[in-house]
Short mmCIF file of C-alpha atoms in Angstrom, two decimals:
data_model
loop_
_atom_site.label_atom_id
_atom_site.label_comp_id
_atom_site.label_asym_id
_atom_site.label_seq_id
_atom_site.Cartn_x
_atom_site.Cartn_y
_atom_site.Cartn_z
CA UNK A 293 0.00 0.00 0.00
CA UNK A 294 2.77 2.31 1.03
CA UNK A 295 4.78 1.72 -2.07
CA UNK A 296 1.71 2.39 -4.20
CA UNK A 297 1.40 5.84 -2.68
CA UNK A 298 5.05 6.59 -3.33
CA UNK A 299 4.85 5.56 -6.95
CA UNK A 300 1.78 7.65 -7.49
CA UNK A 301 2.74 11.04 -8.90
CA UNK A 302 2.35 13.89 -6.39
CA UNK A 303 -0.76 15.89 -6.82
CA UNK A 304 -0.06 19.56 -6.55
CA UNK A 305 -3.56 20.93 -6.45
CA UNK A 306 -6.35 18.98 -4.87
CA UNK A 307 -9.97 20.02 -4.70
CA UNK A 308 -12.26 17.95 -2.47
CA UNK A 309 -16.05 18.40 -2.40
CA UNK A 310 -15.72 22.03 -3.26
CA UNK A 311 -19.15 23.75 -3.34
CA UNK A 312 -20.02 27.33 -3.93
CA UNK A 313 -23.26 29.23 -4.46
CA UNK A 314 -23.63 32.90 -5.56
CA UNK A 315 -26.34 34.68 -3.71
CA UNK A 316 -28.10 37.63 -5.23
CA UNK A 317 -30.82 38.79 -2.89
CA UNK A 318 -33.10 35.80 -2.34
CA UNK A 319 -31.96 33.93 -5.47
CA UNK A 320 -29.13 31.48 -5.05
CA UNK A 321 -27.24 29.98 -7.91
CA UNK A 322 -25.18 26.88 -7.30
CA UNK A 323 -21.94 27.36 -9.20
CA UNK A 324 -19.74 24.53 -7.91
CA UNK A 325 -21.31 21.26 -6.69
CA UNK A 326 -19.12 19.00 -4.55
CA UNK A 327 -16.39 19.22 -7.11
CA UNK A 328 -13.29 17.00 -7.04
CA UNK A 329 -10.11 17.65 -9.00
CA UNK A 330 -6.47 16.60 -8.84
CA UNK A 331 -3.67 18.26 -10.69
CA UNK A 332 -0.40 16.33 -10.84
CA UNK A 333 2.88 18.20 -10.50
CA UNK A 334 4.49 19.23 -13.77
CA UNK A 335 1.40 18.58 -15.87
CA UNK A 336 -0.86 20.83 -17.89
CA UNK A 337 -4.48 20.22 -17.08
CA UNK A 338 -7.31 21.86 -18.99
CA UNK A 339 -10.72 22.67 -17.63
CA UNK A 340 -12.97 22.40 -20.63
CA UNK A 341 -16.61 23.25 -20.67
CA UNK A 342 -19.34 25.55 -21.98
CA UNK A 343 -19.59 29.16 -20.76
CA UNK A 344 -21.27 29.39 -17.37
CA UNK A 345 -20.25 25.93 -16.23
CA UNK A 346 -18.19 27.37 -13.39
CA UNK A 347 -14.68 26.81 -14.71
CA UNK A 348 -13.45 30.39 -14.26
CA UNK A 349 -14.99 30.43 -10.81
CA UNK A 350 -13.17 27.20 -9.83
CA UNK A 351 -9.93 28.79 -11.00
CA UNK A 352 -10.53 31.81 -8.81
CA UNK A 353 -11.37 29.56 -5.83
CA UNK A 354 -8.03 27.77 -6.34
CA UNK A 355 -6.27 31.12 -6.63
CA UNK A 356 -7.73 32.19 -3.28
CA UNK A 357 -9.64 35.08 -4.85
CA UNK A 358 -13.03 33.59 -3.93
CA UNK A 359 -13.80 31.52 -0.74
CA UNK A 360 -15.72 28.32 -1.30
CA UNK A 361 -18.77 27.53 0.92
CA UNK A 362 -17.64 23.96 1.79
CA UNK A 363 -14.97 21.44 0.85
CA UNK A 364 -11.26 21.96 0.77
CA UNK A 365 -8.55 23.12 -1.65
CA UNK A 366 -5.00 22.14 -0.99
CA UNK A 367 -1.97 23.35 -2.83
CA UNK A 368 1.32 21.51 -2.24
CA UNK A 369 -0.21 19.92 0.80
CA UNK A 370 -1.34 23.07 2.60
CA UNK A 371 -5.00 23.91 2.90
CA UNK A 372 -5.72 27.21 1.18
CA UNK A 373 -9.57 27.22 1.19
CA UNK A 374 -9.87 29.58 4.12
CA UNK A 375 -6.79 31.66 4.14
CA UNK A 376 -3.92 31.25 1.72
CA UNK A 377 -0.49 31.30 3.38
CA UNK A 378 1.82 33.89 1.89
CA UNK A 379 4.30 31.16 0.99
CA UNK A 380 1.78 29.42 -1.20
CA UNK A 381 0.48 32.67 -2.61
CA UNK A 382 3.92 33.46 -3.80
CA UNK A 383 4.09 30.18 -5.75
CA UNK A 384 0.95 30.90 -7.80
CA UNK A 385 0.47 33.14 -10.78
CA UNK A 386 -2.61 34.02 -12.75
CA UNK A 387 -3.08 34.99 -16.36
CA UNK A 388 -6.38 36.86 -16.90
CA UNK A 389 -8.84 36.64 -19.67
CA UNK A 390 -7.94 40.10 -20.91
CA UNK A 391 -4.25 40.85 -20.67
CA UNK A 392 -4.96 43.09 -17.61
CA UNK A 393 -1.91 45.25 -18.10
CA UNK A 394 -1.72 48.59 -16.24
CA UNK A 395 -2.26 51.10 -19.05
CA UNK A 396 0.04 53.75 -17.53
CA UNK A 397 2.97 51.41 -17.18
CA UNK A 398 5.35 50.38 -19.93
CA UNK A 399 5.82 46.70 -20.92
CA UNK A 400 8.86 46.41 -18.65
CA UNK A 401 7.20 48.15 -15.70
CA UNK A 402 4.22 45.81 -16.10
CA UNK A 403 6.34 42.72 -16.20
CA UNK A 404 8.30 43.59 -13.00
CA UNK A 405 5.16 44.69 -11.15
CA UNK A 406 4.72 41.42 -9.13
CA UNK A 407 8.33 41.60 -8.04
CA UNK A 408 7.92 45.26 -7.15
CA UNK A 409 4.97 44.41 -4.95
CA UNK A 410 6.94 41.69 -3.21
CA UNK A 411 9.91 43.99 -2.78
CA UNK A 412 12.26 41.76 -4.75
CA UNK A 413 12.95 44.13 -7.58
CA UNK A 414 16.41 45.06 -6.29
CA UNK A 415 17.58 41.45 -6.59
CA UNK A 416 19.72 41.15 -9.67
CA UNK A 417 18.59 37.63 -10.51
CA UNK A 418 14.99 38.86 -10.73
CA UNK A 419 15.81 41.54 -13.27
CA UNK A 420 17.79 39.21 -15.47
CA UNK A 421 14.95 36.68 -15.25
CA UNK A 422 12.51 39.29 -16.48
CA UNK A 423 14.81 40.25 -19.35
CA UNK A 424 15.12 36.61 -20.31
CA UNK A 425 11.31 36.13 -20.13
CA UNK A 426 10.57 39.12 -22.35
CA UNK A 427 12.97 37.62 -24.91
CA UNK A 428 11.28 34.23 -24.72
CA UNK A 429 7.81 35.65 -25.20
CA UNK A 430 9.07 37.58 -28.20
CA UNK A 431 9.67 41.21 -27.25
CA UNK A 432 12.44 43.11 -29.04
CA UNK A 433 14.37 45.26 -26.62
CA UNK A 434 13.08 48.37 -28.43
CA UNK A 435 9.48 47.48 -27.42
CA UNK A 436 10.18 47.20 -23.69
CA UNK A 437 9.35 50.84 -23.18
CA UNK A 438 6.11 50.78 -25.12
CA UNK A 439 2.73 51.33 -23.41
CA UNK A 440 0.09 48.68 -23.62
CA UNK A 441 -2.01 50.98 -25.85
CA UNK A 442 0.73 50.76 -28.46
CA UNK A 443 0.62 46.92 -28.58
CA UNK A 444 -1.48 44.54 -30.50
CA UNK A 445 -3.78 42.06 -28.70
CA UNK A 446 -1.30 39.23 -29.13
CA UNK A 447 1.66 41.28 -27.82
CA UNK A 448 -0.39 42.38 -24.79
CA UNK A 449 -1.07 38.75 -23.94
CA UNK A 450 2.67 37.90 -24.36
CA UNK A 451 3.52 40.67 -21.93
CA UNK A 452 0.88 39.34 -19.55
CA UNK A 453 2.37 35.83 -19.71
CA UNK A 454 5.90 37.19 -19.04
CA UNK A 455 4.49 39.09 -16.05
CA UNK A 456 2.88 35.95 -14.67
CA UNK A 457 6.18 34.01 -15.03
CA UNK A 458 8.35 36.80 -13.58
CA UNK A 459 8.03 35.39 -10.04
CA UNK A 460 8.95 31.85 -11.26
CA UNK A 461 5.70 30.36 -10.02
CA UNK A 462 5.22 26.65 -9.32
CA UNK A 463 1.60 26.88 -10.44
CA UNK A 464 0.25 28.92 -13.34
CA UNK A 465 -3.51 29.44 -13.54
CA UNK A 466 -4.82 30.69 -16.92
CA UNK A 467 -8.39 31.88 -17.39
CA UNK A 468 -9.23 31.69 -21.11
CA UNK A 469 -6.21 33.88 -21.93
CA UNK A 470 -6.49 33.53 -25.73
CA UNK A 471 -10.31 33.71 -26.14
CA UNK A 472 -10.16 37.09 -27.85
CA UNK A 473 -7.42 36.19 -30.32
CA UNK A 474 -7.67 34.78 -33.80
CA UNK A 475 -6.77 31.15 -34.57
CA UNK A 476 -3.30 31.73 -35.93
CA UNK A 477 -2.25 33.89 -33.03
CA UNK A 478 -3.86 31.43 -30.62
CA UNK A 479 -1.81 28.46 -31.91
CA UNK A 480 1.36 30.55 -31.77
CA UNK A 481 0.70 31.37 -28.17
CA UNK A 482 -0.17 27.77 -27.39
CA UNK A 483 3.29 26.85 -28.62
CA UNK A 484 4.77 29.56 -26.48
CA UNK A 485 3.00 28.17 -23.40
CA UNK A 486 4.32 24.66 -24.14
CA UNK A 487 7.87 26.03 -24.47
CA UNK A 488 7.57 27.88 -21.19
CA UNK A 489 6.07 24.93 -19.29
CA UNK A 490 8.89 22.66 -20.56
CA UNK A 491 11.57 25.21 -19.70
CA UNK A 492 10.32 26.31 -16.31
CA UNK A 493 8.73 23.06 -15.06
CA UNK A 494 5.57 24.88 -14.18
CA UNK A 495 2.31 23.17 -13.47
CA UNK A 496 -0.54 24.75 -15.39
CA UNK A 497 -4.28 24.72 -14.97
CA UNK A 498 -5.80 26.14 -18.09
CA UNK A 499 -9.42 27.16 -18.59
CA UNK A 500 -10.83 27.18 -22.14
CA UNK A 501 -13.92 26.35 -24.15
CA UNK A 502 -11.88 25.60 -27.25
CA UNK A 503 -11.49 21.82 -27.78
CA UNK A 504 -8.48 21.97 -30.09
CA UNK A 505 -6.59 24.15 -27.71
CA UNK A 506 -7.43 21.88 -24.81
CA UNK A 507 -6.09 18.79 -26.65
CA UNK A 508 -2.99 20.49 -28.00
CA UNK A 509 -1.87 21.95 -24.67
CA UNK A 510 -2.73 19.42 -22.01
CA UNK A 511 -1.76 16.13 -20.43
CA UNK A 512 -5.23 15.81 -19.09
CA UNK A 513 -8.64 17.28 -19.94
CA UNK A 514 -11.20 17.73 -17.21
CA UNK A 515 -14.61 18.26 -18.73
CA UNK A 516 -16.78 20.52 -16.63
CA UNK A 517 -20.52 20.78 -16.71
CA UNK A 518 -22.83 22.57 -14.29
CA UNK A 519 -20.31 22.96 -11.55
CA UNK A 520 -19.04 19.40 -11.59
CA UNK A 521 -16.12 17.59 -13.17
CA UNK A 522 -18.06 15.29 -15.41
CA UNK A 523 -15.16 13.36 -16.93
CA UNK A 524 -11.41 13.40 -17.10
CA UNK A 525 -9.50 12.31 -20.20
CA UNK A 526 -5.77 11.59 -20.52
CA UNK A 527 -4.61 13.04 -23.80
CA UNK A 528 -2.71 10.29 -25.69
CA UNK A 529 -0.18 12.49 -27.49
CA UNK A 530 3.46 12.63 -26.51
CA UNK A 531 5.45 15.78 -25.73
CA UNK A 532 7.02 17.81 -27.26
CA UNK A 533 4.11 18.63 -29.58
CA UNK A 534 4.23 20.70 -32.67
CA UNK A 535 2.03 22.12 -35.46
CA UNK A 536 2.08 18.79 -37.33
CA UNK A 537 0.01 17.25 -34.57
CA UNK A 538 -2.86 19.62 -35.27
CA UNK A 539 -3.28 18.47 -38.83
CA UNK A 540 -2.83 14.74 -38.03
CA UNK A 541 -5.75 12.27 -38.39
CA UNK A 542 -5.22 11.11 -34.79
CA UNK A 543 -5.77 14.62 -33.60
CA UNK A 544 -8.99 14.88 -35.59
CA UNK A 545 -10.18 11.54 -34.25
CA UNK A 546 -9.45 12.54 -30.68
CA UNK A 547 -11.16 15.85 -31.24
CA UNK A 548 -14.32 13.81 -31.99
CA UNK A 549 -13.91 11.82 -28.74
CA UNK A 550 -13.59 14.99 -26.62
CA UNK A 551 -16.52 16.66 -28.41
CA UNK A 552 -18.67 13.59 -27.72
CA UNK A 553 -17.51 13.60 -24.11
CA UNK A 554 -18.66 17.23 -23.78
CA UNK A 555 -22.13 16.36 -25.07
CA UNK A 556 -22.40 13.22 -22.93
CA UNK A 557 -21.24 15.18 -19.88
CA UNK A 558 -23.88 17.82 -20.38
CA UNK A 559 -26.60 15.13 -20.58
CA UNK A 560 -25.26 13.16 -17.59
CA UNK A 561 -25.10 16.21 -15.30
CA UNK A 562 -28.56 17.28 -16.43
CA UNK A 563 -29.83 13.86 -15.32
CA UNK A 564 -28.09 14.16 -11.95
CA UNK A 565 -29.53 17.62 -11.49
CA UNK A 566 -33.05 16.35 -12.17
CA UNK A 567 -32.51 13.48 -9.71
CA UNK A 568 -31.47 15.94 -6.97
CA UNK A 569 -34.50 18.16 -7.74
CA UNK B 237 -20.53 67.47 -48.91
CA UNK B 238 -16.83 67.28 -49.42
CA UNK B 239 -14.67 67.03 -46.26
CA UNK B 240 -13.31 70.55 -46.75
CA UNK B 241 -16.74 72.05 -47.35
CA UNK B 242 -18.00 70.30 -44.25
CA UNK B 243 -15.15 71.59 -42.19
CA UNK B 244 -15.75 75.11 -43.47
CA UNK B 245 -19.44 74.78 -42.60
CA UNK B 246 -18.62 73.72 -39.03
CA UNK B 247 -16.48 76.71 -38.49
CA UNK B 248 -18.40 79.26 -40.54
CA UNK B 249 -21.96 78.48 -39.60
CA UNK B 250 -21.88 79.41 -35.86
CA UNK B 251 -19.97 82.58 -36.87
CA UNK B 252 -22.56 83.48 -39.51
CA UNK B 253 -25.35 82.87 -37.04
CA UNK B 254 -23.64 85.22 -34.61
CA UNK B 255 -23.37 87.98 -37.26
CA UNK B 256 -27.01 87.44 -38.19
CA UNK B 257 -28.20 87.76 -34.56
CA UNK B 258 -26.05 90.85 -34.08
CA UNK B 259 -27.59 92.45 -37.21
CA UNK B 260 -31.19 91.65 -36.12
CA UNK B 261 -30.34 92.90 -32.62
CA UNK B 262 -28.97 96.18 -34.05
CA UNK B 263 -31.89 96.69 -36.39
CA UNK B 264 -34.44 96.01 -33.59
CA UNK B 265 -32.70 98.51 -31.29
CA UNK B 266 -32.71 101.12 -34.08
CA UNK B 267 -36.31 100.64 -35.29
CA UNK B 268 -37.90 100.62 -31.81
CA UNK B 269 -35.32 103.19 -30.51
CA UNK B 270 -34.81 101.14 -27.36
CA UNK B 271 -32.98 103.15 -24.69
CA UNK B 272 -29.33 102.22 -24.14
CA UNK B 273 -29.99 101.48 -20.48
CA UNK B 274 -32.42 98.67 -21.36
CA UNK B 275 -30.67 97.18 -24.34
CA UNK B 276 -27.63 98.74 -25.97
CA UNK B 277 -26.93 97.93 -29.59
CA UNK B 278 -24.09 95.47 -30.24
CA UNK B 279 -22.00 98.35 -31.50
CA UNK B 280 -22.35 100.10 -28.19
CA UNK B 281 -21.26 96.94 -26.33
CA UNK B 282 -18.21 96.58 -28.54
CA UNK B 283 -17.42 100.22 -27.96
CA UNK B 284 -17.74 99.78 -24.18
CA UNK B 285 -15.53 96.70 -24.42
CA UNK B 286 -12.84 98.69 -26.21
CA UNK B 287 -13.03 101.72 -23.90
CA UNK B 288 -12.83 99.67 -20.78
CA UNK B 289 -10.37 97.10 -22.03
CA UNK B 290 -7.68 97.90 -19.46
CA UNK B 291 -10.07 97.94 -16.54
CA UNK B 292 -11.66 94.68 -17.70
CA UNK B 293 -8.29 93.02 -18.30
CA UNK B 294 -7.00 93.84 -14.84
CA UNK B 295 -10.31 92.83 -13.31
CA UNK B 296 -10.26 89.57 -15.26
CA UNK B 297 -6.77 88.90 -14.08
CA UNK B 298 -7.83 89.33 -10.45
CA UNK B 299 -10.89 87.12 -10.87
CA UNK B 300 -8.88 84.50 -12.76
CA UNK B 301 -6.38 84.36 -9.92
CA UNK B 302 -9.09 83.83 -7.35
CA UNK B 303 -10.88 81.19 -9.52
CA UNK B 304 -7.60 79.39 -10.31
CA UNK B 305 -6.39 79.36 -6.70
CA UNK B 306 -9.88 78.06 -5.74
CA UNK B 307 -9.70 75.36 -8.40
CA UNK B 308 -6.21 74.23 -7.29
CA UNK B 309 -7.37 74.14 -3.66
CA UNK B 310 -10.40 72.08 -4.78
CA UNK B 311 -8.23 69.69 -6.65
CA UNK B 312 -5.88 69.14 -3.72
CA UNK B 313 -8.35 68.99 -0.88
CA UNK B 314 -11.03 67.24 -2.93
CA UNK B 315 -8.53 64.55 -3.86
CA UNK B 316 -7.31 64.13 -0.26
CA UNK B 317 -10.96 63.76 0.93
CA UNK B 318 -11.59 61.26 -1.84
CA UNK B 319 -8.55 59.18 -0.77
CA UNK B 320 -9.87 59.16 2.81
CA UNK B 321 -13.29 58.13 1.50
CA UNK B 322 -11.83 55.33 -0.53
CA UNK B 323 -9.98 53.96 2.50
CA UNK B 324 -12.79 53.95 5.06
CA UNK B 325 -16.39 53.18 4.30
CA UNK B 326 -17.34 54.42 7.75
CA UNK B 327 -15.83 57.82 7.01
CA UNK B 328 -17.56 57.80 3.65
CA UNK B 329 -20.97 57.02 5.10
CA UNK B 330 -20.51 59.59 7.87
CA UNK B 331 -19.29 62.47 5.77
CA UNK B 332 -20.97 61.99 2.40
CA UNK B 333 -24.21 63.79 3.39
CA UNK B 334 -22.18 66.89 4.28
CA UNK B 335 -20.37 66.72 1.01
CA UNK B 336 -23.74 66.68 -0.81
CA UNK B 337 -24.65 69.62 1.43
CA UNK B 338 -21.67 71.48 -0.09
CA UNK B 339 -23.13 70.79 -3.51
CA UNK B 340 -26.67 71.89 -2.66
CA UNK B 341 -25.98 74.91 -0.51
CA UNK B 342 -27.08 78.03 -2.32
CA UNK B 343 -23.81 79.81 -2.73
CA UNK B 344 -25.58 83.17 -3.00
CA UNK B 345 -26.94 82.59 0.47
CA UNK B 346 -23.75 81.79 2.32
CA UNK B 347 -21.46 84.26 0.56
CA UNK B 348 -22.59 87.20 2.76
CA UNK B 349 -22.00 85.07 5.85
CA UNK B 350 -18.47 84.12 4.72
CA UNK B 351 -17.73 87.84 4.11
CA UNK B 352 -18.64 88.57 7.73
CA UNK B 353 -16.36 85.83 8.95
CA UNK B 354 -13.47 86.26 6.56
CA UNK B 355 -13.65 89.88 5.34
CA UNK B 356 -13.80 91.76 2.06
CA UNK B 357 -10.74 90.15 0.65
CA UNK B 358 -9.18 87.72 -1.75
CA UNK B 359 -9.32 84.94 0.76
CA UNK B 360 -13.09 85.05 0.94
CA UNK B 361 -13.44 84.94 -2.82
CA UNK B 362 -11.18 81.89 -2.98
CA UNK B 363 -13.19 80.22 -0.20
CA UNK B 364 -16.44 80.61 -2.09
CA UNK B 365 -14.86 79.35 -5.24
CA UNK B 366 -13.61 76.27 -3.38
CA UNK B 367 -16.99 75.57 -1.72
CA UNK B 368 -18.75 75.62 -5.04
CA UNK B 369 -16.16 73.68 -7.04
CA UNK B 370 -14.96 70.99 -4.69
CA UNK B 371 -17.91 68.58 -5.03
CA UNK B 372 -17.20 67.35 -8.60
CA UNK B 373 -13.61 66.54 -7.57
CA UNK B 374 -14.61 64.58 -4.51
CA UNK B 375 -17.33 62.67 -6.19
CA UNK B 376 -15.40 61.88 -9.37
CA UNK B 377 -12.15 60.92 -7.68
CA UNK B 378 -13.90 58.83 -5.03
CA UNK B 379 -15.66 56.80 -7.69
CA UNK B 380 -12.45 56.57 -9.64
CA UNK B 381 -10.60 55.21 -6.63
CA UNK B 382 -13.28 52.70 -5.83
CA UNK B 383 -14.22 51.40 -9.25
CA UNK B 384 -11.00 49.80 -10.34
CA UNK B 385 -10.78 47.06 -12.96
CA UNK B 386 -11.51 43.74 -11.28
CA UNK B 387 -8.73 41.82 -12.92
CA UNK B 388 -6.18 44.45 -11.96
CA UNK B 389 -7.41 44.32 -8.37
CA UNK B 390 -7.14 40.54 -8.35
CA UNK B 391 -3.62 40.80 -9.79
CA UNK B 392 -2.59 42.89 -6.82
CA UNK B 393 -4.43 40.63 -4.34
CA UNK B 394 -2.73 37.55 -5.70
CA UNK B 395 0.68 39.07 -5.03
CA UNK B 396 -0.32 39.88 -1.50
CA UNK B 397 -0.20 43.59 -2.06
CA UNK B 398 -0.70 45.83 0.98
CA UNK B 399 -3.45 48.43 1.21
CA UNK B 400 -0.88 51.16 0.70
CA UNK B 401 0.60 49.52 -2.46
CA UNK B 402 -2.90 49.07 -3.83
CA UNK B 403 -3.60 52.78 -3.25
CA UNK B 404 -0.35 54.10 -4.63
CA UNK B 405 0.25 51.74 -7.51
CA UNK B 406 -3.33 51.02 -8.62
CA UNK B 407 -6.09 53.19 -7.23
CA UNK B 408 -4.52 56.62 -7.60
CA UNK B 409 -3.22 56.13 -11.16
CA UNK B 410 -6.62 54.63 -12.09
CA UNK B 411 -8.44 57.69 -10.70
CA UNK B 412 -6.27 60.31 -12.40
CA UNK B 413 -8.48 60.52 -15.50
CA UNK B 414 -11.50 60.91 -13.19
CA UNK B 415 -9.76 63.80 -11.48
CA UNK B 416 -9.36 65.58 -14.85
CA UNK B 417 -13.09 64.96 -15.63
CA UNK B 418 -14.04 66.42 -12.28
CA UNK B 419 -11.76 69.42 -12.75
CA UNK B 420 -13.39 70.19 -16.12
CA UNK B 421 -16.72 70.67 -14.42
CA UNK B 422 -15.11 72.44 -11.45
CA UNK B 423 -13.29 74.93 -13.65
CA UNK B 424 -16.55 76.55 -14.75
CA UNK B 425 -17.95 76.42 -11.23
CA UNK B 426 -14.94 78.06 -9.65
CA UNK B 427 -15.31 81.05 -11.99
CA UNK B 428 -18.96 81.31 -11.07
CA UNK B 429 -18.06 81.10 -7.37
CA UNK B 430 -15.43 83.84 -7.66
CA UNK B 431 -17.76 86.24 -9.53
CA UNK B 432 -20.69 85.62 -7.16
CA UNK B 433 -18.43 86.23 -4.18
CA UNK B 434 -17.22 89.45 -5.77
CA UNK B 435 -20.83 90.66 -6.12
CA UNK B 436 -21.01 90.66 -2.29
CA UNK B 437 -17.57 91.96 -1.58
CA UNK B 438 -18.68 95.15 -3.31
CA UNK B 439 -16.75 98.11 -4.53
CA UNK B 440 -15.01 98.90 -1.31
CA UNK B 441 -11.79 99.70 -3.07
CA UNK B 442 -10.01 96.76 -1.41
CA UNK B 443 -10.82 94.43 -4.25
CA UNK B 444 -11.60 94.91 -7.90
CA UNK B 445 -12.65 91.79 -9.75
CA UNK B 446 -15.08 91.32 -12.56
CA UNK B 447 -17.95 90.81 -10.11
CA UNK B 448 -17.27 94.06 -8.31
CA UNK B 449 -17.08 95.94 -11.62
CA UNK B 450 -20.46 94.42 -12.63
CA UNK B 451 -22.20 95.55 -9.44
CA UNK B 452 -20.72 99.06 -9.85
CA UNK B 453 -21.84 99.35 -13.45
CA UNK B 454 -25.28 98.03 -12.62
CA UNK B 455 -25.70 100.64 -9.88
CA UNK B 456 -24.95 103.36 -12.44
CA UNK B 457 -27.20 101.77 -15.06
CA UNK B 458 -24.31 101.60 -17.49
CA UNK B 459 -25.68 98.64 -19.39
CA UNK B 460 -23.17 98.57 -22.31
CA UNK B 461 -20.29 98.37 -19.84
CA UNK B 462 -22.21 95.72 -17.86
CA UNK B 463 -22.58 93.63 -20.97
CA UNK B 464 -18.94 94.11 -21.81
CA UNK B 465 -18.02 92.74 -18.40
CA UNK B 466 -20.40 89.82 -19.00
CA UNK B 467 -18.47 88.94 -22.16
CA UNK B 468 -15.22 89.11 -20.15
CA UNK B 469 -16.70 86.69 -17.56
CA UNK B 470 -17.62 84.19 -20.33
CA UNK B 471 -14.16 84.42 -21.91
CA UNK B 472 -12.63 83.86 -18.43
CA UNK B 473 -14.66 80.69 -17.89
CA UNK B 474 -13.63 79.38 -21.32
CA UNK B 475 -9.98 80.24 -20.59
CA UNK B 476 -9.86 78.27 -17.34
CA UNK B 477 -11.72 75.35 -18.91
CA UNK B 478 -9.26 75.35 -21.79
CA UNK B 479 -6.35 75.48 -19.36
CA UNK B 480 -7.63 72.41 -17.48
CA UNK B 481 -8.20 70.51 -20.75
CA UNK B 482 -4.68 71.34 -21.96
CA UNK B 483 -3.22 70.25 -18.66
CA UNK B 484 -5.22 67.03 -18.78
CA UNK B 485 -4.21 66.29 -22.33
CA UNK B 486 -0.46 66.81 -21.75
CA UNK B 487 -0.04 65.38 -18.27
CA UNK B 488 -2.28 62.38 -18.72
CA UNK B 489 -1.55 61.48 -22.29
CA UNK B 490 -0.84 57.87 -21.43
CA UNK B 491 -3.93 57.54 -19.26
CA UNK B 492 -6.44 58.89 -21.79
CA UNK B 493 -5.32 56.60 -24.52
CA UNK B 494 -7.13 53.31 -25.10
CA UNK B 495 -7.60 51.33 -21.96
CA UNK B 496 -4.94 48.69 -22.49
CA UNK B 497 -7.10 45.94 -20.98
CA UNK B 498 -9.41 45.89 -23.94
CA UNK B 499 -8.71 43.25 -26.50
CA UNK B 500 -8.58 44.29 -30.06
#
């Protein structure tokens, strides 16, 4: 028994029976229903589901931005569902749906902001890390002093990713970061994310409603429906992945499986819901 | 219409309308031989404006100083009050009714009282200008400090930012464009406040602003000069408004550009 536990890969994020309801006056809306999720260290896990299924809310609960009503969330073994210890907080980064750059700060000032808040900006290693990151995400040195308003949507998102990585987080939470971008840009940024995750050994939890993106990026897809994880699928493609994978017949076939899974999950959760009611 | 023609029309049509009204005005005054005391002809007003140009200029300068000092005080104290309001909801709830009181108090009614307390001087004029112009600053800056972008707030929270860091690095920069918006409204109000206060200060010789000149001309039934002073008042208001706009455009160029958190 003991050896089994040791062989099992360590789960970095663990959600157990997490429930949450939004109250608006007398009306209550159950957003998360006794949800269970495990994210293994070093993996990329995607939360896939239709809009309104609670995937962004779950991400915010894990990030400690929203408190859940019941259940527990543990990150690297410490319970964060009530109050997140600063040590854990400093190991998590968040990439927002819109790039969420401060419009009055230049690209560089935006990227170093998290370090500035933590008071680590004077550390030389931090500065060189930021410089390196800006290079990796594709900023020419001449663009470091540009304001967000001078950047295209794709470049803003690149800066946003660099900012999230500037603190070398162990966990990166991404809330539909590429939803507003066109397909070509989206696939380029997907590749960028894969590069970063391989280089920095960062565990990622990625929220999307785009099936192709979910398959291409992740080790595991958790299909969400009505506040529950309806199904988890292990993606059968090896890393490193590249553009060729997208056009392969296996990819298309697997796309079909995931799409079917989405539909089946919606029906299954609907049935459960009726049963409860 | 071609672009050039349209542009010409935008500039020329208000001007033409002005000329037309002036002509009608002049003709009406001539035909009905209306006495100068009731309604002087536009020519008489222009003549008065020319004859009194030095008096009006120096009076405008005095009033402008009072209004500008009042506006700056409103900007500084209004912003400080707004920062306090943003940091304590208790303070906000306790004090907001009195701030609204500042907005609704009839300035004409309290100006005499302030003169009794503070005297026939520059300080009183500034005080009235501040009382009338501080509300838009407080209200705009408070809402600017409180209604920050949710994602940006979460970004700071996730890094464990302190209240102070949140205020200095996020709330205040976010609220700067709101401050400019408030000051635009306040600029007109501060001129009104200064002139109204000057009405009450009277022509005691200690102080000679546009308002004092107007009460003096009115007492002597010198209507053309009164109307000339009125034109000076209007120009003064426009000048201060323009100044604030210019300041806003130059200082806050990076703020007023597109939001940065909008996707394209």
